[in-house]
mmCIF file of C-alpha atoms in Angstrom:
data_model
loop_
_atom_site.group_PDB
_atom_site.id
_atom_site.type_symbol
_atom_site.label_atom_id
_atom_site.label_comp_id
_atom_site.label_asym_id
_atom_site.label_seq_id
_atom_site.Cartn_x
_atom_site.Cartn_y
_atom_site.Cartn_z
ATOM 1 C CA UNK A 712 0.043 -0.522 -0.084
ATOM 2 C CA UNK A 713 2.954 2.128 0.817
ATOM 3 C CA UNK A 714 5.007 1.689 -2.192
ATOM 4 C CA UNK A 715 2.198 2.233 -4.053
ATOM 5 C CA UNK A 716 1.523 5.599 -2.798
ATOM 6 C CA UNK A 717 5.106 6.381 -3.414
ATOM 7 C CA UNK A 718 4.929 5.090 -6.600
ATOM 8 C CA UNK A 719 1.997 7.089 -7.696
ATOM 9 C CA UNK A 720 3.323 9.888 -6.151
ATOM 10 C CA UNK A 721 6.769 10.293 -7.640
ATOM 11 C CA UNK A 722 5.481 8.513 -10.890
ATOM 12 C CA UNK A 723 2.866 11.402 -11.610
ATOM 13 C CA UNK A 724 5.001 13.991 -10.404
ATOM 14 C CA UNK A 725 7.834 12.750 -13.695
ATOM 15 C CA UNK A 726 5.376 12.761 -15.420
ATOM 16 C CA UNK A 727 4.824 16.050 -15.561
ATOM 17 C CA UNK A 728 9.078 16.949 -14.793
ATOM 18 C CA UNK A 729 9.171 15.756 -18.434
ATOM 19 C CA UNK A 730 6.124 16.938 -20.265
ATOM 20 C CA UNK A 731 7.510 20.303 -19.121
ATOM 21 C CA UNK A 732 11.188 19.691 -20.133
ATOM 22 C CA UNK A 733 9.754 18.075 -23.840
ATOM 23 C CA UNK A 734 7.575 22.091 -23.776
ATOM 24 C CA UNK A 735 10.514 23.675 -22.917
ATOM 25 C CA UNK A 736 13.320 21.678 -25.173
ATOM 26 C CA UNK A 737 10.450 23.516 -27.837
ATOM 27 C CA UNK A 738 10.241 26.821 -26.012
ATOM 28 C CA UNK A 739 14.786 26.583 -26.506
ATOM 29 C CA UNK A 740 15.288 25.989 -30.665
ATOM 30 C CA UNK A 741 13.256 29.960 -30.370
ATOM 31 C CA UNK A 742 14.462 31.905 -27.482
ATOM 32 C CA UNK A 743 17.589 33.387 -29.288
ATOM 33 C CA UNK A 744 15.457 34.219 -31.937
ATOM 34 C CA UNK A 745 14.944 38.725 -32.252
ATOM 35 C CA UNK A 746 11.581 37.980 -33.881
ATOM 36 C CA UNK A 747 9.463 39.324 -32.222
ATOM 37 C CA UNK A 748 9.993 42.440 -31.572
ATOM 38 C CA UNK A 749 7.735 43.729 -34.487
ATOM 39 C CA UNK A 750 4.675 42.345 -32.859
ATOM 40 C CA UNK A 751 5.326 42.742 -29.709
ATOM 41 C CA UNK A 752 5.665 46.769 -30.841
ATOM 42 C CA UNK A 753 2.731 46.216 -33.982
ATOM 43 C CA UNK A 754 -0.244 44.731 -31.573
ATOM 44 C CA UNK A 755 1.233 46.445 -28.449
ATOM 45 C CA UNK A 756 1.714 43.140 -27.097
ATOM 46 C CA UNK A 757 2.801 43.396 -23.112
ATOM 47 C CA UNK A 758 4.120 40.480 -21.745
ATOM 48 C CA UNK A 759 8.082 41.995 -22.066
ATOM 49 C CA UNK A 760 6.916 44.386 -19.537
ATOM 50 C CA UNK A 761 5.559 42.160 -17.696
ATOM 51 C CA UNK A 762 9.335 40.189 -17.976
ATOM 52 C CA UNK A 763 11.149 43.269 -16.791
ATOM 53 C CA UNK A 764 8.842 44.156 -14.139
ATOM 54 C CA UNK A 765 9.376 40.594 -12.316
ATOM 55 C CA UNK A 766 13.036 40.035 -13.873
ATOM 56 C CA UNK A 767 15.447 43.160 -14.281
ATOM 57 C CA UNK A 768 13.027 45.370 -11.571
ATOM 58 C CA UNK A 769 11.968 42.532 -9.082
ATOM 59 C CA UNK A 770 8.723 45.274 -8.634
ATOM 60 C CA UNK A 771 5.954 43.192 -6.139
ATOM 61 C CA UNK A 772 3.316 41.893 -8.430
ATOM 62 C CA UNK A 773 0.662 43.625 -9.491
ATOM 63 C CA UNK A 774 -0.690 39.818 -9.776
ATOM 64 C CA UNK A 775 -4.378 40.665 -10.929
ATOM 65 C CA UNK A 776 -3.222 42.766 -13.907
ATOM 66 C CA UNK A 777 -0.706 41.367 -15.019
ATOM 67 C CA UNK A 778 -2.401 38.235 -15.383
ATOM 68 C CA UNK A 779 -4.718 39.966 -16.787
ATOM 69 C CA UNK A 780 -2.147 41.280 -19.122
ATOM 70 C CA UNK A 781 -0.480 37.721 -20.005
ATOM 71 C CA UNK A 782 -3.798 35.849 -21.333
ATOM 72 C CA UNK A 783 -4.568 39.144 -23.117
ATOM 73 C CA UNK A 784 -1.992 39.158 -24.911
ATOM 74 C CA UNK A 785 -1.765 34.853 -25.298
ATOM 75 C CA UNK A 786 -5.282 35.636 -26.796
ATOM 76 C CA UNK A 787 -3.728 38.509 -29.705
ATOM 77 C CA UNK A 788 -1.062 35.684 -30.848
ATOM 78 C CA UNK A 789 -3.157 32.355 -31.314
ATOM 79 C CA UNK A 790 -5.627 34.806 -33.395
ATOM 80 C CA UNK A 791 -2.384 35.601 -34.948
ATOM 81 C CA UNK A 792 -1.055 32.339 -35.492
ATOM 82 C CA UNK A 793 -3.814 31.044 -36.322
ATOM 83 C CA UNK A 794 -4.732 33.419 -38.677
ATOM 84 C CA UNK A 795 -2.031 35.986 -39.935
ATOM 85 C CA UNK A 796 0.456 34.552 -42.930
ATOM 86 C CA UNK A 797 -1.294 31.074 -42.402
ATOM 87 C CA UNK A 798 -2.783 30.019 -45.808
ATOM 88 C CA UNK A 799 -3.482 26.572 -43.718
ATOM 89 C CA UNK A 800 -5.441 28.382 -40.510
ATOM 90 C CA UNK A 801 -3.813 25.625 -38.548
ATOM 91 C CA UNK A 802 -1.859 25.575 -35.858
ATOM 92 C CA UNK A 803 1.733 22.914 -35.721
ATOM 93 C CA UNK A 804 1.645 20.081 -33.603
ATOM 94 C CA UNK A 805 4.794 21.997 -30.709
ATOM 95 C CA UNK A 806 1.919 25.445 -31.250
ATOM 96 C CA UNK A 807 -1.302 23.027 -29.125
ATOM 97 C CA UNK A 808 1.296 21.150 -27.407
ATOM 98 C CA UNK A 809 2.901 24.953 -26.654
ATOM 99 C CA UNK A 810 -1.127 26.481 -25.821
ATOM 100 C CA UNK A 811 -1.589 23.722 -23.837
ATOM 101 C CA UNK A 812 1.488 23.682 -21.822
ATOM 102 C CA UNK A 813 0.443 27.686 -21.688
ATOM 103 C CA UNK A 814 -3.453 26.685 -20.239
ATOM 104 C CA UNK A 815 -2.320 24.166 -18.068
ATOM 105 C CA UNK A 816 1.093 26.838 -16.449
ATOM 106 C CA UNK A 817 -2.579 29.343 -16.223
ATOM 107 C CA UNK A 818 -4.005 27.743 -14.318
ATOM 108 C CA UNK A 819 -1.534 26.225 -11.511
ATOM 109 C CA UNK A 820 -0.236 30.691 -11.986
ATOM 110 C CA UNK A 821 -3.766 30.188 -9.839
ATOM 111 C CA UNK A 822 -3.334 28.165 -7.553
ATOM 112 C CA UNK A 823 -0.134 29.232 -6.125
ATOM 113 C CA UNK A 824 -0.964 32.582 -6.079
ATOM 114 C CA UNK A 825 -3.824 30.824 -3.374
ATOM 115 C CA UNK A 826 -1.072 29.458 -2.096
ATOM 116 C CA UNK A 827 1.561 32.511 -2.850
ATOM 117 C CA UNK A 828 4.174 30.696 -3.487
ATOM 118 C CA UNK A 829 6.386 30.243 -6.833
ATOM 119 C CA UNK A 830 4.606 33.016 -9.494
ATOM 120 C CA UNK A 831 6.637 34.678 -10.930
ATOM 121 C CA UNK A 832 8.018 31.919 -11.813
ATOM 122 C CA UNK A 833 5.242 30.357 -13.633
ATOM 123 C CA UNK A 834 4.885 33.935 -15.696
ATOM 124 C CA UNK A 835 8.125 33.455 -16.675
ATOM 125 C CA UNK A 836 7.866 30.298 -17.220
ATOM 126 C CA UNK A 837 3.944 32.671 -19.255
ATOM 127 C CA UNK A 838 6.514 35.088 -20.748
ATOM 128 C CA UNK A 839 8.674 32.719 -22.488
ATOM 129 C CA UNK A 840 5.351 30.370 -24.262
ATOM 130 C CA UNK A 841 4.769 34.403 -25.388
ATOM 131 C CA UNK A 842 8.264 35.614 -26.991
ATOM 132 C CA UNK A 843 7.987 31.914 -28.958
ATOM 133 C CA UNK A 844 4.640 32.417 -30.467
ATOM 134 C CA UNK A 845 5.240 36.091 -30.743
ATOM 135 C CA UNK A 846 9.137 35.079 -32.829
ATOM 136 C CA UNK A 847 7.259 31.963 -34.888
ATOM 137 C CA UNK A 848 4.632 35.189 -35.831
ATOM 138 C CA UNK A 849 7.948 36.791 -36.675
ATOM 139 C CA UNK A 850 9.750 34.921 -38.917
ATOM 140 C CA UNK A 851 6.660 33.880 -40.389
ATOM 141 C CA UNK A 852 5.576 37.634 -41.385
ATOM 142 C CA UNK A 853 9.912 39.062 -41.789
ATOM 143 C CA UNK A 854 9.276 36.627 -44.964
ATOM 144 C CA UNK A 855 6.069 37.972 -47.117
ATOM 145 C CA UNK A 856 6.965 40.488 -48.749
ATOM 146 C CA UNK A 857 4.222 44.072 -49.348
ATOM 147 C CA UNK A 858 6.006 46.382 -52.135
ATOM 148 C CA UNK A 859 9.575 46.805 -51.672
ATOM 149 C CA UNK A 860 9.076 46.049 -47.539
ATOM 150 C CA UNK A 861 8.891 43.877 -45.486
ATOM 151 C CA UNK A 862 6.067 42.579 -43.339
ATOM 152 C CA UNK A 863 7.198 43.308 -40.185
ATOM 153 C CA UNK A 864 8.611 46.919 -41.627
ATOM 154 C CA UNK A 865 4.978 47.584 -43.233
ATOM 155 C CA UNK A 866 3.691 47.381 -39.422
ATOM 156 C CA UNK A 867 6.707 49.606 -37.766
ATOM 157 C CA UNK A 868 5.659 52.426 -40.460
ATOM 158 C CA UNK A 869 2.429 52.219 -39.237
ATOM 159 C CA UNK B 1077 -19.105 4.467 -26.228
ATOM 160 C CA UNK B 1078 -17.098 7.144 -25.851
ATOM 161 C CA UNK B 1079 -14.511 6.408 -23.976
ATOM 162 C CA UNK B 1080 -14.753 3.260 -26.050
ATOM 163 C CA UNK B 1081 -14.696 5.775 -29.716
ATOM 164 C CA UNK B 1082 -11.772 7.877 -28.158
ATOM 165 C CA UNK B 1083 -9.488 4.865 -27.455
ATOM 166 C CA UNK B 1084 -9.580 3.596 -30.828
ATOM 167 C CA UNK B 1085 -9.036 6.810 -32.460
ATOM 168 C CA UNK B 1086 -5.823 7.245 -29.425
ATOM 169 C CA UNK B 1087 -4.155 4.441 -31.278
ATOM 170 C CA UNK B 1088 -4.814 4.128 -34.608
ATOM 171 C CA UNK B 1089 -3.162 8.026 -34.398
ATOM 172 C CA UNK B 1090 -1.203 5.607 -32.587
ATOM 173 C CA UNK B 1091 0.155 3.715 -35.250
ATOM 174 C CA UNK B 1092 0.225 6.359 -38.117
ATOM 175 C CA UNK B 1093 2.436 7.847 -35.705
ATOM 176 C CA UNK B 1094 4.377 4.349 -35.024
ATOM 177 C CA UNK B 1095 4.782 3.543 -38.683
ATOM 178 C CA UNK B 1096 6.320 7.755 -39.251
ATOM 179 C CA UNK B 1097 8.736 7.168 -37.411
ATOM 180 C CA UNK B 1098 10.155 4.040 -38.803
ATOM 181 C CA UNK B 1099 9.871 5.397 -42.870
ATOM 182 C CA UNK B 1100 12.306 8.450 -40.755
ATOM 183 C CA UNK B 1101 14.166 5.846 -39.046
ATOM 184 C CA UNK B 1102 14.649 4.411 -42.775
ATOM 185 C CA UNK B 1103 14.099 6.667 -45.360
ATOM 186 C CA UNK B 1104 16.628 9.617 -44.003
ATOM 187 C CA UNK B 1105 19.181 6.841 -42.838
ATOM 188 C CA UNK B 1106 18.600 8.140 -39.151
ATOM 189 C CA UNK B 1107 18.977 4.257 -37.190
ATOM 190 C CA UNK B 1108 22.500 4.381 -38.529
ATOM 191 C CA UNK B 1109 23.265 6.669 -36.049
ATOM 192 C CA UNK B 1110 20.422 5.472 -33.184
ATOM 193 C CA UNK B 1111 20.668 1.827 -34.427
ATOM 194 C CA UNK B 1112 19.406 0.739 -30.981
ATOM 195 C CA UNK B 1113 16.410 2.707 -30.376
ATOM 196 C CA UNK B 1114 15.825 2.213 -34.153
ATOM 197 C CA UNK B 1115 15.282 -1.990 -33.263
ATOM 198 C CA UNK B 1116 13.340 -0.459 -30.105
ATOM 199 C CA UNK B 1117 10.923 1.294 -32.611
ATOM 200 C CA UNK B 1118 11.053 -1.547 -35.092
ATOM 201 C CA UNK B 1119 9.584 -4.155 -32.362
ATOM 202 C CA UNK B 1120 7.625 -1.659 -30.608
ATOM 203 C CA UNK B 1121 5.767 -0.976 -33.956
ATOM 204 C CA UNK B 1122 5.704 -4.990 -35.042
ATOM 205 C CA UNK B 1123 4.351 -5.954 -31.803
ATOM 206 C CA UNK B 1124 1.801 -2.967 -30.482
ATOM 207 C CA UNK B 1125 0.956 -2.458 -34.542
ATOM 208 C CA UNK B 1126 0.572 -6.224 -35.678
ATOM 209 C CA UNK B 1127 0.776 -8.796 -33.369
ATOM 210 C CA UNK B 1128 -2.001 -7.187 -30.933
ATOM 211 C CA UNK B 1129 -3.993 -6.331 -33.157
ATOM 212 C CA UNK B 1130 -3.474 -10.291 -34.588
ATOM 213 C CA UNK B 1131 -4.550 -12.272 -31.709
ATOM 214 C CA UNK B 1132 -7.326 -9.300 -30.669
ATOM 215 C CA UNK B 1133 -8.678 -10.070 -34.260
ATOM 216 C CA UNK B 1134 -8.781 -13.602 -33.356
ATOM 217 C CA UNK B 1135 -9.852 -14.042 -29.406
ATOM 218 C CA UNK B 1136 -11.819 -10.582 -29.102
ATOM 219 C CA UNK B 1137 -10.852 -8.588 -26.441
ATOM 220 C CA UNK B 1138 -12.696 -10.057 -23.217
ATOM 221 C CA UNK B 1139 -10.377 -13.785 -24.378
ATOM 222 C CA UNK B 1140 -7.656 -14.840 -22.069
ATOM 223 C CA UNK B 1141 -5.955 -14.947 -25.117
ATOM 224 C CA UNK B 1142 -5.757 -11.326 -26.011
ATOM 225 C CA UNK B 1143 -4.612 -10.158 -22.740
ATOM 226 C CA UNK B 1144 -1.306 -12.816 -21.544
ATOM 227 C CA UNK B 1145 -0.486 -11.775 -25.206
ATOM 228 C CA UNK B 1146 -0.764 -7.893 -24.068
ATOM 229 C CA UNK B 1147 0.741 -8.508 -20.837
ATOM 230 C CA UNK B 1148 3.607 -10.919 -21.501
ATOM 231 C CA UNK B 1149 4.346 -8.571 -24.242
ATOM 232 C CA UNK B 1150 4.391 -4.815 -22.750
ATOM 233 C CA UNK B 1151 6.878 -7.194 -19.749
ATOM 234 C CA UNK B 1152 9.197 -7.449 -22.631
ATOM 235 C CA UNK B 1153 8.416 -4.420 -24.087
ATOM 236 C CA UNK B 1154 9.524 -3.282 -20.825
ATOM 237 C CA UNK B 1155 12.608 -5.032 -20.333
ATOM 238 C CA UNK B 1156 13.505 -3.827 -23.805
ATOM 239 C CA UNK B 1157 13.692 -0.161 -22.973
ATOM 240 C CA UNK B 1158 15.443 -0.530 -19.730
ATOM 241 C CA UNK B 1159 17.572 -1.938 -22.489
ATOM 242 C CA UNK B 1160 17.540 0.223 -24.466
ATOM 243 C CA UNK B 1161 18.270 3.149 -21.385
ATOM 244 C CA UNK B 1162 21.294 1.156 -20.483
ATOM 245 C CA UNK B 1163 22.881 1.892 -24.411
ATOM 246 C CA UNK B 1164 21.686 5.053 -23.824
ATOM 247 C CA UNK B 1165 23.467 5.668 -20.448
ATOM 248 C CA UNK B 1166 26.821 4.444 -22.987
ATOM 249 C CA UNK B 1167 25.834 7.945 -24.887
ATOM 250 C CA UNK B 1168 25.923 9.814 -21.957
ATOM 251 C CA UNK B 1169 29.619 8.282 -21.750
ATOM 252 C CA UNK B 1170 31.255 8.408 -24.184
ATOM 253 C CA UNK B 1171 32.931 11.680 -22.734
ATOM 254 C CA UNK B 1172 33.810 10.889 -19.613
ATOM 255 C CA UNK B 1173 34.491 6.929 -21.033
ATOM 256 C CA UNK B 1174 36.148 5.664 -17.698
ATOM 257 C CA UNK B 1175 32.916 5.623 -16.368
ATOM 258 C CA UNK B 1176 31.648 3.483 -18.520
ATOM 259 C CA UNK B 1177 32.426 0.058 -17.606
ATOM 260 C CA UNK B 1178 31.499 0.654 -13.795
ATOM 261 C CA UNK B 1179 28.081 1.709 -15.067
ATOM 262 C CA UNK B 1180 28.030 -0.910 -17.958
ATOM 263 C CA UNK B 1181 28.066 -3.357 -14.757
ATOM 264 C CA UNK B 1182 25.884 -2.133 -12.828
ATOM 265 C CA UNK B 1183 23.748 -1.912 -15.198
ATOM 266 C CA UNK B 1184 24.114 -5.133 -16.954
ATOM 267 C CA UNK B 1185 23.997 -6.930 -13.630
ATOM 268 C CA UNK B 1186 20.413 -5.103 -12.095
ATOM 269 C CA UNK B 1187 19.518 -6.415 -15.702
ATOM 270 C CA UNK B 1188 20.105 -9.338 -15.815
ATOM 271 C CA UNK B 1189 18.872 -9.307 -11.953
ATOM 272 C CA UNK B 1190 15.350 -8.328 -13.130
ATOM 273 C CA UNK B 1191 15.022 -10.505 -15.846
ATOM 274 C CA UNK B 1192 15.838 -13.131 -14.452
ATOM 275 C CA UNK B 1193 12.831 -12.090 -11.062
ATOM 276 C CA UNK B 1194 10.052 -11.273 -13.945
ATOM 277 C CA UNK B 1195 10.637 -14.866 -15.567
ATOM 278 C CA UNK B 1196 10.946 -16.784 -12.153
ATOM 279 C CA UNK B 1197 7.165 -14.303 -10.734
ATOM 280 C CA UNK B 1198 5.614 -14.730 -14.286
ATOM 281 C CA UNK B 1199 6.394 -18.237 -14.824
ATOM 282 C CA UNK B 1200 5.217 -19.020 -10.803
ATOM 283 C CA UNK B 1201 1.854 -16.710 -11.365
ATOM 284 C CA UNK B 1202 1.373 -18.179 -15.096
ATOM 285 C CA UNK B 1203 -1.871 -19.790 -14.519
ATOM 286 C CA UNK B 1204 -3.968 -16.181 -12.352
ATOM 287 C CA UNK B 1205 -1.595 -13.866 -14.544
ATOM 288 C CA UNK B 1206 -4.235 -11.901 -14.686
ATOM 289 C CA UNK B 1207 -5.850 -9.468 -11.587
ATOM 290 C CA UNK B 1208 -4.280 -7.337 -8.968
ATOM 291 C CA UNK B 1209 -0.738 -9.020 -9.811
ATOM 292 C CA UNK B 1210 0.304 -8.389 -13.413
ATOM 293 C CA UNK B 1211 -0.588 -5.142 -12.357
ATOM 294 C CA UNK B 1212 1.712 -4.815 -9.619
ATOM 295 C CA UNK B 1213 3.869 -6.131 -11.357
ATOM 296 C CA UNK B 1214 4.179 -3.628 -13.905
ATOM 297 C CA UNK B 1215 4.212 -1.608 -11.904
ATOM 298 C CA UNK B 1216 6.880 -1.892 -10.006
ATOM 299 C CA UNK B 1217 8.689 -2.758 -13.240
ATOM 300 C CA UNK B 1218 7.487 0.613 -15.344
ATOM 301 C CA UNK B 1219 8.316 2.151 -11.754
ATOM 302 C CA UNK B 1220 12.103 0.740 -12.133
ATOM 303 C CA UNK B 1221 13.076 1.684 -16.012
ATOM 304 C CA UNK B 1222 11.367 5.074 -14.546
ATOM 305 C CA UNK B 1223 13.926 5.906 -11.846
ATOM 306 C CA UNK B 1224 16.618 5.081 -14.402
ATOM 307 C CA UNK B 1225 15.325 7.231 -17.107
ATOM 308 C CA UNK B 1226 15.639 10.387 -14.473
ATOM 309 C CA UNK B 1227 19.564 9.047 -13.903
ATOM 310 C CA UNK B 1228 19.795 8.994 -17.206
ATOM 311 C CA UNK B 1229 18.014 12.444 -17.927
ATOM 312 C CA UNK B 1230 19.711 13.924 -14.820
ATOM 313 C CA UNK B 1231 23.179 12.440 -16.704
ATOM 314 C CA UNK B 1232 22.195 14.558 -20.156
ATOM 315 C CA UNK B 1233 21.636 17.333 -17.876
ATOM 316 C CA UNK B 1234 25.228 17.354 -16.639
ATOM 317 C CA UNK B 1235 26.362 16.267 -20.119
ATOM 318 C CA UNK B 1236 29.307 19.947 -20.807
ATOM 319 C CA UNK B 1237 27.503 19.727 -24.328
ATOM 320 C CA UNK B 1238 24.523 19.173 -24.311
ATOM 321 C CA UNK B 1239 22.747 16.504 -26.766
ATOM 322 C CA UNK B 1240 19.357 17.335 -27.355
ATOM 323 C CA UNK B 1241 18.419 14.910 -29.647
ATOM 324 C CA UNK B 1242 19.128 11.762 -27.343
ATOM 325 C CA UNK B 1243 17.669 14.296 -24.344
ATOM 326 C CA UNK B 1244 13.787 14.334 -26.114
ATOM 327 C CA UNK B 1245 14.637 10.723 -26.962
ATOM 328 C CA UNK B 1246 15.132 10.166 -22.813
ATOM 329 C CA UNK B 1247 12.101 12.549 -21.992
ATOM 330 C CA UNK B 1248 9.735 10.281 -24.455
ATOM 331 C CA UNK B 1249 11.192 7.160 -22.421
ATOM 332 C CA UNK B 1250 10.187 9.463 -18.969
ATOM 333 C CA UNK B 1251 6.068 9.830 -20.336
ATOM 334 C CA UNK B 1252 5.970 6.238 -21.624
ATOM 335 C CA UNK B 1253 6.848 5.073 -17.914
ATOM 336 C CA UNK B 1254 5.560 7.341 -16.120
ATOM 337 C CA UNK B 1255 1.400 7.746 -17.051
ATOM 338 C CA UNK B 1256 0.969 4.148 -16.894
ATOM 339 C CA UNK B 1257 3.117 3.741 -13.554
ATOM 340 C CA UNK B 1258 0.987 6.286 -12.568
ATOM 341 C CA UNK B 1259 -1.723 5.091 -13.566
ATOM 342 C CA UNK B 1260 -1.228 0.879 -12.130
ATOM 343 C CA UNK B 1261 -0.476 1.888 -8.506
ATOM 344 C CA UNK B 1262 -3.679 4.065 -8.675
ATOM 345 C CA UNK B 1263 -5.852 1.044 -10.453
ATOM 346 C CA UNK B 1264 -3.863 -0.467 -7.564
ATOM 347 C CA UNK B 1265 -4.818 1.282 -4.768
ATOM 348 C CA UNK B 1266 -8.304 2.128 -6.246
ATOM 349 C CA UNK B 1267 -9.264 -1.223 -7.080
ATOM 350 C CA UNK B 1268 -10.936 1.417 -10.222
ATOM 351 C CA UNK B 1269 -12.795 -2.679 -10.624
ATOM 352 C CA UNK B 1270 -15.130 -2.919 -14.047
ATOM 353 C CA UNK B 1271 -13.825 1.025 -14.689
ATOM 354 C CA UNK B 1272 -10.436 -0.158 -14.697
ATOM 355 C CA UNK B 1273 -9.700 -1.312 -17.884
ATOM 356 C CA UNK B 1274 -10.845 1.051 -20.287
ATOM 357 C CA UNK B 1275 -9.375 3.977 -17.257
ATOM 358 C CA UNK B 1276 -6.207 2.270 -18.211
ATOM 359 C CA UNK B 1277 -6.413 2.091 -21.883
ATOM 360 C CA UNK B 1278 -7.363 5.344 -22.126
ATOM 361 C CA UNK B 1279 -4.433 6.590 -20.440
ATOM 362 C CA UNK B 1280 -1.787 4.149 -21.741
ATOM 363 C CA UNK B 1281 -2.586 5.159 -25.625
ATOM 364 C CA UNK B 1282 -2.021 9.518 -24.329
ATOM 365 C CA UNK B 1283 1.099 8.077 -23.196
ATOM 366 C CA UNK B 1284 2.103 6.714 -25.930
ATOM 367 C CA UNK B 1285 0.784 9.272 -27.465
ATOM 368 C CA UNK B 1286 2.809 11.745 -26.362
ATOM 369 C CA UNK B 1287 5.571 9.300 -26.440
ATOM 370 C CA UNK B 1288 5.810 8.566 -30.354
ATOM 371 C CA UNK B 1289 5.132 12.584 -31.400
ATOM 372 C CA UNK B 1290 7.614 12.798 -28.622
ATOM 373 C CA UNK B 1291 10.411 10.213 -30.831
ATOM 374 C CA UNK B 1292 8.918 11.835 -34.334
ATOM 375 C CA UNK B 1293 9.816 15.725 -33.302
ATOM 376 C CA UNK B 1294 13.168 14.790 -31.703
ATOM 377 C CA UNK B 1295 13.507 12.726 -35.976
ATOM 378 C CA UNK B 1296 11.834 15.729 -38.409
ATOM 379 C CA UNK B 1297 12.796 18.824 -36.316
ATOM 380 C CA UNK B 1298 15.835 18.332 -35.218
ATOM 381 C CA UNK B 1299 16.769 16.443 -39.184
ATOM 382 C CA UNK B 1300 15.253 20.097 -40.412
ATOM 383 C CA UNK B 1301 16.814 22.261 -38.385
ATOM 384 C CA UNK B 1302 20.626 20.431 -39.308
ATOM 385 C CA UNK B 1303 19.921 20.429 -43.129
ATOM 386 C CA UNK B 1304 18.527 24.318 -42.283
ATOM 387 C CA UNK B 1305 22.170 25.411 -41.206
ATOM 388 C CA UNK B 1306 23.250 23.265 -43.142
ATOM 389 C CA UNK B 1307 22.340 25.046 -45.697
ATOM 390 C CA UNK B 1308 23.299 28.342 -44.037
ATOM 391 C CA UNK B 1309 26.835 27.436 -44.136
ATOM 392 C CA UNK B 1310 27.103 26.368 -47.448
ATOM 393 C CA UNK B 1311 25.301 29.905 -48.637
ATOM 394 C CA UNK B 1312 27.711 31.266 -46.462
ATOM 395 C CA UNK B 1313 31.085 30.157 -48.325
ATOM 396 C CA UNK B 1314 29.672 29.972 -51.390
ATOM 397 C CA UNK B 1315 29.501 33.829 -51.190
ATOM 398 C CA UNK B 1316 32.697 33.587 -49.685
ATOM 399 C CA UNK B 1317 34.271 31.586 -52.285
ATOM 400 C CA UNK B 1318 32.488 34.438 -54.684
ATOM 401 C CA UNK B 1319 34.139 37.462 -52.830
ATOM 402 C CA UNK B 1320 36.786 36.656 -52.389
ATOM 403 C CA UNK B 1321 37.422 35.741 -57.045
ATOM 404 C CA UNK B 1322 35.638 39.301 -57.116
ATOM 405 C CA UNK B 1323 38.653 40.675 -54.768
ATOM 406 C CA UNK B 1324 41.701 38.774 -56.317
ATOM 407 C CA UNK B 1325 39.644 40.184 -59.254
ATOM 408 C CA UNK B 1326 40.607 44.145 -58.653
#
């Protein structure tokens, strides 16, 4: 009985750990890219400010505001991923996995907020997923040209 | 009814993924880099997509033959996975070759011990295999492999030059072990009863799907990244050659 309980707890924890590790490895593929800036500027996304507020300034966490900002960015980016410069209007498998990962982390953010620990870690993980989406979108958009300008240049010139 | 449809859907998607992984392994020459993984994938796919459906078709899902075939092949596959992890350990020791002899003797003794225990306990319970015994047995076997896999994962993350591909393959194996181990422990503790087989099948199929998706992603996406960087390097070197030629002309 004790052994089975121990196996249940450890295996569940390790299952979540491995799923999270797979998502992190997918995210790392685009971590070095800087395509997301044009998308952030054009769509007035706020996740970079959330990240810098947490990382650089170590400011006290305005939980409800940051949560709302991340959620709005997520909705905007997933809509754009599906519809902007995407002729198939379908998400790829890794994008779907990361969307699922975002939702799970977002749920746990709420749970951990109630307990009062680890909110910053969850918020940073959420921003890294949003940055990945921004990079995918930015790279995709930068390949399309409008006359003499790339799409990102066009968006920045607005 | 809906649960059965979902299970069958996941099962067929799983077969398609298994075929895709094998095709990628064979056609792109990936089996040369990971021969042990290719062998395991072929064995897994043949059991999961050929042997089990064949027995299922002939004897039916509730038959004793199918249940015996399922659990015995499951035990064999878990032992095969143990062997695969041991080979991955060898790869992980490529940087520190002096660690391998000790590790090899430990891993081979543990493997022989586990195989002997498995054969002995299965043969002694052979006539009343289906039930609590096999659930507990497989739960322990899966958990043992999970612990070994986690040790390998930790070892890989400590390496100076991380092998991302191997890391992802190991993560996939981790999902394959962790899900069923947790689920069998839950079934053993709560004894879900009539719902247990359906619940087990649903979770097992979901974990298998996640594992094969991870492996397919590893083989396809990493390959495309590599070929992109090779293409970039070729373009750069071609540009450099042209520039040098023009400079020499000037």
